[in-house]
Rosetta silent file (secondary structure, phi, psi, omega in degrees, C-alpha in Angstrom):
SEQUENCE: MRSIQATAITQAVLDLVKTANYDLPDDVVSFLKHARQTEPSPTGQAILDQIIENAEISKNERVPLCQDTGVSVFFVELGQDCHIEGETLRNAIYEGVRQGYKEGYLRMSMCHPFTRQNTTDNTPAVIHLETVPGDKLRIVFAAKGGGSENMSKVVMMKPADGKEGIIHEVLEWVRNAGGNPCPPIILGLGIGGNFERCAYLAKRSILRELGKSNPDPELAQMEAELLEKINKLGVGPMGMGGMNTALAVNIEMEPCHIASLPVAINIQCHSARHKEVIL
SCORE:     score description
SCORE:     0.000 S_00000001
   1 L     0.000  128.774  179.633  -24.674  -26.518  -24.739 S_00000001
   2 E  -105.778  137.396 -178.830  -21.546  -28.675  -24.359 S_00000001
   3 E  -104.756  141.602  173.660  -21.404  -31.520  -21.832 S_00000001
   4 E  -126.252  129.582  178.859  -18.382  -32.648  -19.821 S_00000001
   5 E   -72.987  139.260  179.053  -18.435  -35.854  -17.848 S_00000001
   6 H   -59.473  -32.411  179.575  -17.603  -35.535  -14.169 S_00000001
   7 H   -64.088  -32.827  177.485  -15.238  -38.481  -14.525 S_00000001
   8 H   -68.054  -36.431  177.654  -13.156  -36.463  -17.015 S_00000001
   9 H   -67.147  -44.058  178.674  -12.904  -33.647  -14.472 S_00000001
  10 H   -58.959  -44.706  179.782  -11.842  -36.054  -11.743 S_00000001
  11 H   -64.112  -40.940  179.652   -9.124  -37.509  -13.986 S_00000001
  12 H   -63.881  -42.334  178.681   -7.890  -34.037  -14.939 S_00000001
  13 H   -66.336  -41.620  176.668   -7.697  -32.975  -11.290 S_00000001
  14 H   -53.709  -47.181  179.866   -5.949  -36.213  -10.364 S_00000001
  15 H   -67.289  -39.653 -179.169   -3.247  -35.439  -12.939 S_00000001
  16 H   -60.487  -48.280 -173.397   -3.016  -31.781  -11.897 S_00000001
  17 H   -67.674  -31.497  178.134   -2.385  -32.416   -8.210 S_00000001
  18 H   -74.350  -50.953 -176.298    0.365  -34.929   -8.926 S_00000001
  19 H   -66.253  -35.608  178.521    2.220  -32.995  -11.620 S_00000001
  20 H   -63.337  -35.028 -179.856    1.975  -29.700   -9.717 S_00000001
  21 H   -80.833  -12.087  178.845    3.635  -31.329   -6.717 S_00000001
  22 H  -104.141  -34.643 -170.542    6.403  -32.844   -8.880 S_00000001
  23 L  -115.629  110.510  175.182    7.121  -30.157  -11.504 S_00000001
  24 L   -71.346  134.959 -178.288    8.010  -26.599  -10.548 S_00000001
  25 L   -56.325  148.495 -176.692    6.778  -24.216  -13.288 S_00000001
  26 H   -58.779  -38.192 -178.694    9.394  -23.134  -15.830 S_00000001
  27 H   -66.079  -36.505  179.103    9.049  -19.448  -14.953 S_00000001
  28 H   -67.519  -44.419  178.617    9.726  -20.162  -11.268 S_00000001
  29 H   -60.611  -42.827  179.787   12.796  -22.273  -12.073 S_00000001
  30 H   -61.724  -42.208 -179.326   14.090  -19.548  -14.388 S_00000001
  31 H   -70.552  -34.284  176.155   13.698  -16.867  -11.721 S_00000001
  32 H   -65.451  -39.825  178.216   15.387  -19.066   -9.107 S_00000001
  33 H   -66.801  -37.510  176.218   18.354  -19.554  -11.432 S_00000001
  34 H   -66.177  -39.660  177.171   18.551  -15.806  -12.003 S_00000001
  35 H   -60.444  -39.738  178.343   18.437  -15.259   -8.246 S_00000001
  36 H   -61.495  -39.352 -179.096   21.373  -17.666   -7.901 S_00000001
  37 H   -69.517  -28.077 -175.392   23.369  -15.639  -10.423 S_00000001
  38 H  -100.908   -7.569 -175.334   22.704  -12.358   -8.624 S_00000001
  39 L   -76.968  119.214 -179.398   22.968  -13.525   -4.993 S_00000001
  40 L   -82.665  -20.757 -176.768   26.145  -12.140   -3.338 S_00000001
  41 L   -77.919  124.907  176.813   25.827  -14.138   -0.117 S_00000001
  42 H   -57.731  -39.091  177.749   27.744  -17.467   -0.189 S_00000001
  43 H   -65.195  -43.907  177.533   25.147  -18.960    2.161 S_00000001
  44 H   -61.849  -39.289  177.613   22.352  -17.680   -0.055 S_00000001
  45 H   -61.319  -45.475 -179.209   24.081  -19.127   -3.116 S_00000001
  46 H   -63.187  -39.948  179.335   24.352  -22.548   -1.457 S_00000001
  47 H   -65.226  -44.730  179.755   20.675  -22.476   -0.458 S_00000001
  48 H   -65.099  -36.074  174.613   19.566  -21.542   -3.974 S_00000001
  49 H   -59.010  -42.465 -178.914   21.740  -24.327   -5.401 S_00000001
  50 H   -68.243  -39.284  178.874   19.925  -26.769   -3.136 S_00000001
  51 H   -63.012  -44.401 -179.643   16.495  -25.398   -4.086 S_00000001
  52 H   -66.837  -41.974  177.494   17.276  -25.737   -7.807 S_00000001
  53 H   -63.654  -40.066  177.966   18.730  -29.235   -7.336 S_00000001
  54 H   -58.760  -42.305  178.812   15.650  -30.228   -5.336 S_00000001
  55 H   -63.309  -38.544  179.430   13.408  -29.154   -8.237 S_00000001
  56 H   -67.505  -42.749  178.552   15.467  -31.272  -10.657 S_00000001
  57 H   -62.812  -44.484 -179.333   15.307  -34.345   -8.402 S_00000001
  58 H   -60.916  -44.770 -179.163   11.558  -33.956   -7.942 S_00000001
  59 H   -65.217  -43.570 -174.941   10.950  -33.640  -11.677 S_00000001
  60 H   -76.509  -36.272 -174.868   13.180  -36.574  -12.626 S_00000001
  61 H  -100.839   -1.862  178.357   12.230  -38.986   -9.860 S_00000001
  62 L    56.405   53.124  174.553    8.522  -37.973   -9.589 S_00000001
  63 L  -123.767  155.788 -176.246    8.624  -37.228   -5.886 S_00000001
  64 L   -60.115  141.893  176.340    7.071  -34.220   -4.099 S_00000001
  65 L   -62.316  -31.908 -176.869    8.962  -30.938   -4.186 S_00000001
  66 L  -146.528  149.358  177.113    8.212  -30.459   -0.486 S_00000001
  67 L   -63.277  -26.587  175.690    6.917  -32.612    2.344 S_00000001
  68 L   -87.435  100.255 -178.105    4.122  -30.035    2.742 S_00000001
  69 L   -90.526    7.290  160.614    1.926  -30.832   -0.247 S_00000001
  70 L    81.804  169.216  166.006   -0.493  -28.130    0.758 S_00000001
  71 E   -76.065  138.475  179.212   -4.128  -27.185    0.830 S_00000001
  72 E   -83.922  106.967 -178.009   -5.715  -27.959   -2.550 S_00000001
  73 E  -109.822  131.278 -178.265   -6.764  -24.574   -3.947 S_00000001
  74 E  -125.156  134.380  168.378   -8.662  -24.308   -7.235 S_00000001
  75 E  -110.822  113.919 -171.327   -9.543  -21.341   -9.408 S_00000001
  76 E  -117.779  129.849  174.114  -12.250  -22.585  -11.768 S_00000001
  77 E  -113.270  113.093 -177.702  -13.751  -20.819  -14.779 S_00000001
  78 E  -104.487  117.822  177.010  -16.929  -22.528  -15.951 S_00000001
  79 E   -62.839  139.734 -176.282  -18.258  -21.555  -19.368 S_00000001
  80 L   -68.399  -15.228  177.238  -21.941  -20.636  -19.253 S_00000001
  81 L  -103.691   24.575 -178.943  -22.558  -23.027  -22.177 S_00000001
  82 E  -116.663  131.193 -179.031  -20.902  -25.948  -20.408 S_00000001
  83 E  -118.096  132.689  178.870  -22.886  -28.618  -18.563 S_00000001
  84 E   -94.049  127.098 -178.494  -21.389  -31.079  -16.067 S_00000001
  85 E  -113.086  142.414  171.090  -22.861  -34.598  -16.258 S_00000001
  86 L    99.549  -27.080 -178.368  -22.746  -37.452  -13.772 S_00000001
  87 L  -168.672  163.965  176.439  -21.807  -35.554  -10.607 S_00000001
  88 L   -71.985  156.595  178.827  -21.536  -32.015   -9.267 S_00000001
  89 H   -59.325  -43.751 -179.581  -18.460  -30.004  -10.183 S_00000001
  90 H   -61.041  -47.466 -178.665  -17.405  -29.790   -6.543 S_00000001
  91 H   -64.790  -35.367  178.370  -17.678  -33.517   -5.968 S_00000001
  92 H   -65.100  -40.429  178.239  -15.773  -34.254   -9.176 S_00000001
  93 H   -67.811  -45.513  178.590  -12.927  -32.002   -8.038 S_00000001
  94 H   -56.604  -42.751 -178.940  -12.913  -33.467   -4.529 S_00000001
  95 H   -65.584  -36.954  175.870  -12.673  -36.987   -5.943 S_00000001
  96 H   -63.335  -38.310  176.221   -9.747  -35.951   -8.109 S_00000001
  97 H   -63.806  -47.336 -178.896   -7.991  -34.588   -5.024 S_00000001
  98 H   -56.992  -51.171 -176.302   -8.631  -37.809   -3.099 S_00000001
  99 H   -68.879  -41.785 -177.205   -7.308  -40.032   -5.866 S_00000001
 100 H   -65.407  -42.744  179.968   -4.416  -37.768   -6.851 S_00000001
 101 H   -69.779  -31.436  177.734   -3.048  -37.340   -3.353 S_00000001
 102 H   -73.619  -49.622 -177.884   -3.296  -41.080   -2.723 S_00000001
 103 H   -65.866  -33.646 -177.156   -1.747  -42.177   -6.022 S_00000001
 104 L   -85.705    2.030 -176.970    0.946  -39.513   -5.840 S_00000001
 105 L    53.157   46.233 -179.403    1.968  -40.405   -2.273 S_00000001
 106 L   -98.090  142.495 -175.549    1.312  -36.808   -1.280 S_00000001
 107 L   -65.809  133.876  174.284    0.899  -35.865    2.363 S_00000001
 108 L   -83.508  116.530 -170.119   -2.667  -35.457    3.584 S_00000001
 109 L  -114.077   -1.677 -175.550   -2.608  -32.141    5.431 S_00000001
 110 L   -90.388  133.089 -176.880   -6.244  -31.265    6.165 S_00000001
 111 E  -146.404  166.741  176.330   -7.475  -31.702    9.733 S_00000001
 112 L   -67.041  133.524 -176.259  -10.134  -30.621   12.230 S_00000001
 113 L   -59.392  -31.145 -176.494   -9.167  -27.197   13.653 S_00000001
 114 L   -98.277  -53.197 -176.582   -9.613  -28.274   17.295 S_00000001
 115 L   -78.184  -20.599 -175.711   -9.018  -32.027   17.543 S_00000001
 116 L    65.872   18.370  176.265   -6.423  -31.989   14.723 S_00000001
 117 L   -71.204  127.668 -175.966   -7.901  -35.247   13.431 S_00000001
 118 E   -72.223  142.136  176.915   -6.853  -35.683    9.810 S_00000001
 119 L   -76.229  -11.524  172.732   -9.536  -35.933    7.111 S_00000001
 120 L    72.516    1.084 -179.719   -7.255  -38.599    5.513 S_00000001
 121 L  -142.092   13.068 -179.869   -7.785  -37.520    1.868 S_00000001
 122 L    63.517   15.834  168.843   -6.690  -33.838    1.751 S_00000001
 123 L  -101.203  159.180    5.671  -10.265  -32.646    1.347 S_00000001
 124 L   -76.760  148.381  170.701  -12.027  -30.344    1.587 S_00000001
 125 L   -83.314  161.665  174.410  -10.441  -28.441   -1.268 S_00000001
 126 E  -102.632  118.999 -174.861  -10.854  -24.679   -1.580 S_00000001
 127 E  -119.841  121.929  173.516  -12.697  -23.862   -4.815 S_00000001
 128 E  -105.086  113.900 -172.845  -13.114  -20.382   -6.271 S_00000001
 129 E  -111.762  132.921  177.514  -15.703  -20.623   -9.056 S_00000001
 130 E  -132.209  135.375  175.234  -16.428  -18.033  -11.729 S_00000001
 131 E   -90.873  131.305 -176.587  -18.882  -18.273  -14.616 S_00000001
 132 E  -131.488  165.206  176.239  -17.492  -17.007  -17.921 S_00000001
 133 L   -64.657  155.833  174.669  -18.634  -16.901  -21.566 S_00000001
 134 L   103.103 -172.829 -176.504  -18.109  -19.972  -23.749 S_00000001
 135 L  -125.416   25.525  179.493  -18.294  -23.742  -23.357 S_00000001
 136 L  -106.198  160.416  175.517  -14.914  -24.551  -21.815 S_00000001
 137 E  -122.457  116.520  179.330  -13.913  -25.475  -18.273 S_00000001
 138 E  -108.031  126.781 -179.352  -10.611  -24.052  -17.018 S_00000001
 139 E  -122.722  120.333  175.769   -9.172  -25.451  -13.791 S_00000001
 140 E  -111.676  124.262 -178.268   -6.136  -23.888  -12.116 S_00000001
 141 E  -111.360  138.493  173.046   -4.701  -25.822   -9.175 S_00000001
 142 E  -132.607  132.879  173.491   -2.301  -24.560   -6.518 S_00000001
 143 E   -94.344  104.005 -172.278   -0.804  -26.569   -3.673 S_00000001
 144 E  -100.894  111.003 -177.070   -0.581  -23.917   -0.941 S_00000001
 145 L   -72.135  156.457 -176.516    1.711  -24.854    1.927 S_00000001
 146 H   -72.325  -33.326 -177.426    1.028  -23.997    5.537 S_00000001
 147 H   -62.077  -47.383  179.487    4.312  -22.231    6.264 S_00000001
 148 H   -73.725  -35.552  179.490    3.839  -19.469    3.721 S_00000001
 149 H   -64.724  -34.552  178.518    0.087  -19.265    4.332 S_00000001
 150 H   -65.972  -21.738  179.213    0.743  -18.685    8.026 S_00000001
 151 L   -96.330   25.820  179.097    2.793  -15.629    7.073 S_00000001
 152 L  -115.054  158.099 -178.884   -0.161  -14.046    5.261 S_00000001
 153 E  -161.074  161.502  170.347   -2.730  -11.587    6.574 S_00000001
 154 E  -115.650  134.194  177.839   -5.627   -9.227    5.885 S_00000001
 155 E  -132.737  132.218  177.871   -5.558   -5.747    7.369 S_00000001
 156 E   -92.604   95.917 -176.774   -8.322   -3.143    7.158 S_00000001
 157 E   -83.936  166.928  176.242   -6.315    0.024    6.714 S_00000001
 158 L   -84.245  142.280  177.953   -7.541    3.601    6.837 S_00000001
 159 H   -53.297  -33.292 -179.697   -8.129    5.313    3.489 S_00000001
 160 H   -67.594  -18.016  178.879   -5.719    8.041    4.603 S_00000001
 161 H   -64.227  -36.437  174.430   -2.912    5.458    4.822 S_00000001
 162 H    59.244 -165.090 -176.701   -2.827    5.371    1.029 S_00000001
 163 H   -62.500  -42.237 -178.653   -0.179    3.777   -1.138 S_00000001
 164 H   -64.902  -36.245  177.052    2.715    4.699    1.157 S_00000001
 165 H   -65.157  -39.035  178.227    0.951    3.153    4.116 S_00000001
 166 H   -64.525  -44.928  179.782    0.458   -0.089    2.182 S_00000001
 167 H   -60.445  -43.819  178.444    4.142   -0.200    1.203 S_00000001
 168 H   -61.575  -42.803 -179.400    5.182    0.351    4.824 S_00000001
 169 H   -61.770  -43.692 -178.818    2.815   -2.407    5.991 S_00000001
 170 H   -64.938  -45.760 -177.340    4.182   -4.880    3.457 S_00000001
 171 H   -64.150  -41.330  178.602    7.827   -4.169    4.257 S_00000001
 172 H   -65.458  -38.245 -178.299    7.298   -4.524    8.006 S_00000001
 173 H   -68.169  -43.786  179.646    5.390   -7.751    7.527 S_00000001
 174 H   -66.318  -39.754  178.330    8.041   -9.320    5.282 S_00000001
 175 H   -60.856  -46.089 -178.564   10.822   -8.220    7.631 S_00000001
 176 H   -71.243  -29.175  178.610    9.082   -9.776   10.638 S_00000001
 177 H   -67.090  -33.294  176.828    8.221  -12.957    8.705 S_00000001
 178 L    56.147 -130.424 -178.147   11.928  -13.548    8.113 S_00000001
 179 L   -86.881   -2.391 -175.765   12.677  -17.092    7.005 S_00000001
 180 L   -56.829  -39.498 -178.936    9.328  -18.551    8.105 S_00000001
 181 L   -87.339   14.356  178.227    7.709  -18.513    4.627 S_00000001
 182 L    59.104   63.772  176.981   10.787  -20.160    3.001 S_00000001
 183 L   -70.605  159.419   14.642   12.073  -17.307    0.832 S_00000001
 184 L   -76.248  134.946 -172.501   12.728  -16.324   -1.857 S_00000001
 185 E   -99.170  166.014  161.710    9.003  -15.663   -1.900 S_00000001
 186 E  -112.190  124.427 -177.213    6.381  -14.507   -4.339 S_00000001
 187 E  -104.072  119.682  174.867    4.287  -11.862   -2.644 S_00000001
 188 E   -98.335  129.506 -177.871    0.676  -11.465   -3.681 S_00000001
 189 E  -122.864  117.081  176.143   -0.948   -8.189   -2.703 S_00000001
 190 E  -104.014  126.892 -177.900   -4.700   -7.693   -2.908 S_00000001
 191 E  -124.491  129.819  175.773   -5.967   -4.130   -2.564 S_00000001
 192 E    96.042 -164.333 -173.092   -9.608   -3.078   -2.425 S_00000001
 193 E    71.191 -127.026  173.718  -12.850   -4.996   -2.591 S_00000001
 194 L  -143.007 -162.205 -173.611  -13.776   -5.852    0.981 S_00000001
 195 H   -53.759  -51.073 -176.373  -12.513   -8.116    3.791 S_00000001
 196 H   -84.620  -28.959 -176.064  -12.795  -11.406    1.909 S_00000001
 197 H   -68.572  -38.204 -178.673  -12.361  -10.086   -1.635 S_00000001
 198 H   -66.199  -32.356  176.724   -8.895   -8.601   -1.058 S_00000001
 199 H   -67.235  -39.517  175.778   -7.685  -11.985    0.226 S_00000001
 200 H   -61.835  -44.521  179.549   -8.990  -13.622   -2.939 S_00000001
 201 H   -60.861  -42.446  179.972   -7.213  -11.020   -5.084 S_00000001
 202 H   -64.140  -44.512 -179.896   -3.951  -11.600   -3.246 S_00000001
 203 H   -64.262  -42.812 -179.506   -4.183  -15.384   -3.601 S_00000001
 204 H   -65.188  -34.589 -174.743   -5.056  -15.164   -7.291 S_00000001
 205 H   -66.805  -28.039 -177.868   -2.206  -12.763   -8.011 S_00000001
 206 L   -71.067  -11.054  178.661    0.504  -15.225   -6.952 S_00000001
 207 L   -88.351   -6.138  179.452   -0.481  -17.456   -9.880 S_00000001
 208 L   -65.053  142.254  178.409    0.465  -14.818  -12.446 S_00000001
 209 L   -57.769  132.024 -178.529    3.422  -15.761  -14.646 S_00000001
 210 L   -64.639  137.724 -177.941    6.600  -14.337  -13.153 S_00000001
 211 L    97.516  -11.789  177.431    7.926  -11.362  -15.082 S_00000001
 212 L   -96.628  111.751 -179.474    4.481  -10.174  -16.178 S_00000001
 213 L   -78.115  161.723  173.164    3.696   -6.867  -14.529 S_00000001
 214 L   -60.444  136.977 -178.726    0.214   -5.587  -13.795 S_00000001
 215 L   -64.872  -18.823  175.692   -1.117   -3.876  -16.967 S_00000001
 216 L   -77.268  119.280 -176.502   -1.938   -0.776  -14.897 S_00000001
 217 H   -57.423  -35.907 -179.913    1.237    1.389  -15.040 S_00000001
 218 H   -65.733  -42.869  179.591    0.716    2.690  -11.500 S_00000001
 219 H   -72.173  -35.280  176.578    0.442   -0.821  -10.067 S_00000001
 220 H   -61.636  -41.054  178.378    3.342   -2.077  -12.208 S_00000001
 221 H   -66.862  -36.886  178.664    5.502    0.689  -10.755 S_00000001
 222 H   -67.557  -38.260  175.939    4.329   -0.199   -7.243 S_00000001
 223 H   -60.135  -46.187 -178.657    5.224   -3.855   -7.842 S_00000001
 224 H   -65.676  -40.607 -179.891    8.729   -2.886   -8.945 S_00000001
 225 H   -64.896  -44.784  179.570    9.194   -0.520   -6.015 S_00000001
 226 H   -64.386  -41.903 -179.894    8.077   -3.100   -3.474 S_00000001
 227 H   -60.922  -44.469  179.786   10.262   -5.815   -4.983 S_00000001
 228 H   -62.345  -44.339 -177.401   13.312   -3.569   -4.826 S_00000001
 229 H   -70.832  -36.829  177.452   12.644   -2.529   -1.225 S_00000001
 230 H   -62.640  -41.343 -177.606   11.876   -6.082   -0.065 S_00000001
 231 L   -76.707   -4.544  172.467   15.150   -7.307   -1.514 S_00000001
 232 L   -95.886   -1.707  179.810   17.002   -4.596    0.383 S_00000001
 233 L   -71.670  -24.351  178.733   15.697   -5.911    3.717 S_00000001
 234 L    84.683    9.382  178.979   18.498   -8.493    3.838 S_00000001
 235 L   -62.733  -51.926  174.284   16.272  -11.435    4.762 S_00000001
 236 L    74.123  177.539 -179.327   17.638  -13.501    1.866 S_00000001
 237 H   -56.818  127.043 -179.507   17.118  -17.133    0.855 S_00000001
 238 H    55.854   21.610  177.011   15.523  -19.125    3.690 S_00000001
 239 H    75.274   14.795 -175.961   16.051  -16.106    5.954 S_00000001
 240 L   -97.652   13.159  178.209   19.810  -16.657    6.130 S_00000001
 241 L    96.641  145.631 -179.719   20.761  -13.259    4.681 S_00000001
 242 L   138.518 -176.164 -174.789   21.197  -11.979    1.160 S_00000001
 243 L  -103.973   -6.689 -179.159   19.515   -9.860   -1.487 S_00000001
 244 L  -104.647   76.278  176.202   17.025  -12.376   -2.915 S_00000001
 245 L   -85.063  -33.530 -179.152   14.166  -12.286   -0.436 S_00000001
 246 E  -134.125  142.796  173.813   11.486  -12.143   -3.144 S_00000001
 247 E   -86.647  -32.381 -176.406   11.296  -13.294   -6.741 S_00000001
 248 E  -162.082  155.502  169.186    8.273  -11.146   -7.562 S_00000001
 249 E  -123.292  121.258  179.868    5.539   -8.906   -6.183 S_00000001
 250 E  -116.801  126.821 -176.779    2.152   -9.261   -7.901 S_00000001
 251 E  -117.211  136.692  167.198   -0.655   -6.819   -7.161 S_00000001
 252 E  -126.812  140.361 -174.483   -4.350   -6.959   -8.008 S_00000001
 253 E  -138.136  144.064  175.329   -6.669   -4.110   -7.102 S_00000001
 254 E  -138.291  161.767  176.214  -10.412   -3.391   -7.210 S_00000001
 255 E   -59.656  154.236 -179.793  -12.627   -0.529   -6.015 S_00000001
 256 E  -136.447  175.768  178.358  -13.561   -0.519   -2.330 S_00000001
 257 L   -64.466  147.996 -177.134  -15.962    1.210    0.062 S_00000001
 258 L   -61.615  -22.494 -178.661  -15.348    4.926    0.641 S_00000001
 259 L   -97.412    3.092 -170.859  -14.644    4.278    4.336 S_00000001
 260 L  -127.825  159.771  167.988  -12.268    1.342    3.806 S_00000001
 261 E  -143.746   78.098 -179.244   -8.878    0.332    2.444 S_00000001
 262 E   -71.630  135.211  179.642   -8.784   -3.488    2.615 S_00000001
 263 E  -137.138  132.072  176.760   -5.323   -4.973    2.012 S_00000001
 264 E  -123.623  135.311  175.303   -4.294   -8.638    1.920 S_00000001
 265 E  -112.714  113.562  177.449   -0.755   -9.972    1.858 S_00000001
 266 E  -115.664  115.820 -176.780   -0.540  -13.562    0.633 S_00000001
 267 E   -97.904  134.105  175.385    2.976  -14.996    0.649 S_00000001
 268 E  -112.559  131.514  178.198    4.007  -17.920   -1.542 S_00000001
 269 L   -68.128  176.693 -179.368    7.179  -19.862   -0.741 S_00000001
 270 L   -64.368  -22.369  177.676    9.857  -20.583   -3.352 S_00000001
 271 L   -88.171   72.406 -173.545    8.063  -23.867   -4.150 S_00000001
 272 L   -83.756   81.279 -170.578    5.340  -22.061   -6.083 S_00000001
 273 L   -89.293  118.118  174.994    3.418  -25.108   -7.272 S_00000001
 274 E  -159.438  146.901  178.136    0.551  -24.604   -9.698 S_00000001
 275 E  -144.118  161.908  177.463   -0.785  -26.137  -12.924 S_00000001
 276 E  -141.583  159.301  177.143   -3.837  -25.663  -15.108 S_00000001
 277 E  -143.989  148.204  175.001   -5.960  -27.556  -17.606 S_00000001
 278 E  -120.187  123.030  179.723   -8.722  -26.572  -20.022 S_00000001
 279 L  -106.047    0.000    0.000  -11.439  -29.121  -20.817 S_00000001
């Protein structure tokens, strides 16, 4: 059994939330630059230039990529031979969020649903915990902004709708979302499971490295087809027209009930902020 001090987890989370909000991942920057090279719309080109310049300023000056520094979402893999000492895992993560958002001058965005009173420290965080073999602790952090999250949904489709029905649903949703989720987007699509599981699959899928297709050939082909069709909608960067509405479509799928076809669409804006650490 290997022990990890809760204070080490708090420090790791503190560093994660700051760096994720300052440094856009290399794969995202690379795909944005490729989008700039392929974008025929002059307006779209100018917008992509600004997005890329914004990422450079944020990285160099250590300021947030976006004023919306997001809900703190964590995907945590806890080795079954790993023991947390000094505090619970949840509390250690929460404390890291509190300290990181304060030290990093990141906007506190969490509030009471009715009164809208701010919690003042960006907690509670959303933690998805999975137990895995080994004695390591892997923490993946994503700062999920409200604009793109608002353009996400779960729909319980009929089994007869099938793959074509899902594609139609996605295209209509992206078309109607327009510029609201700050495209070019990364679209996460969760298929199967049940009501809550498909939303989890969709959220997890947006963290996949851009350019890596689903290992299932059928789903990889569906990802490519959806990406091509989305980019023919003409929404374009920031909804101002063009061919780069999406950088990627990532799909995860699991078995579902014989009477159901749960589908979740989770949209990520162009500021796809996420980092990970292994302790």
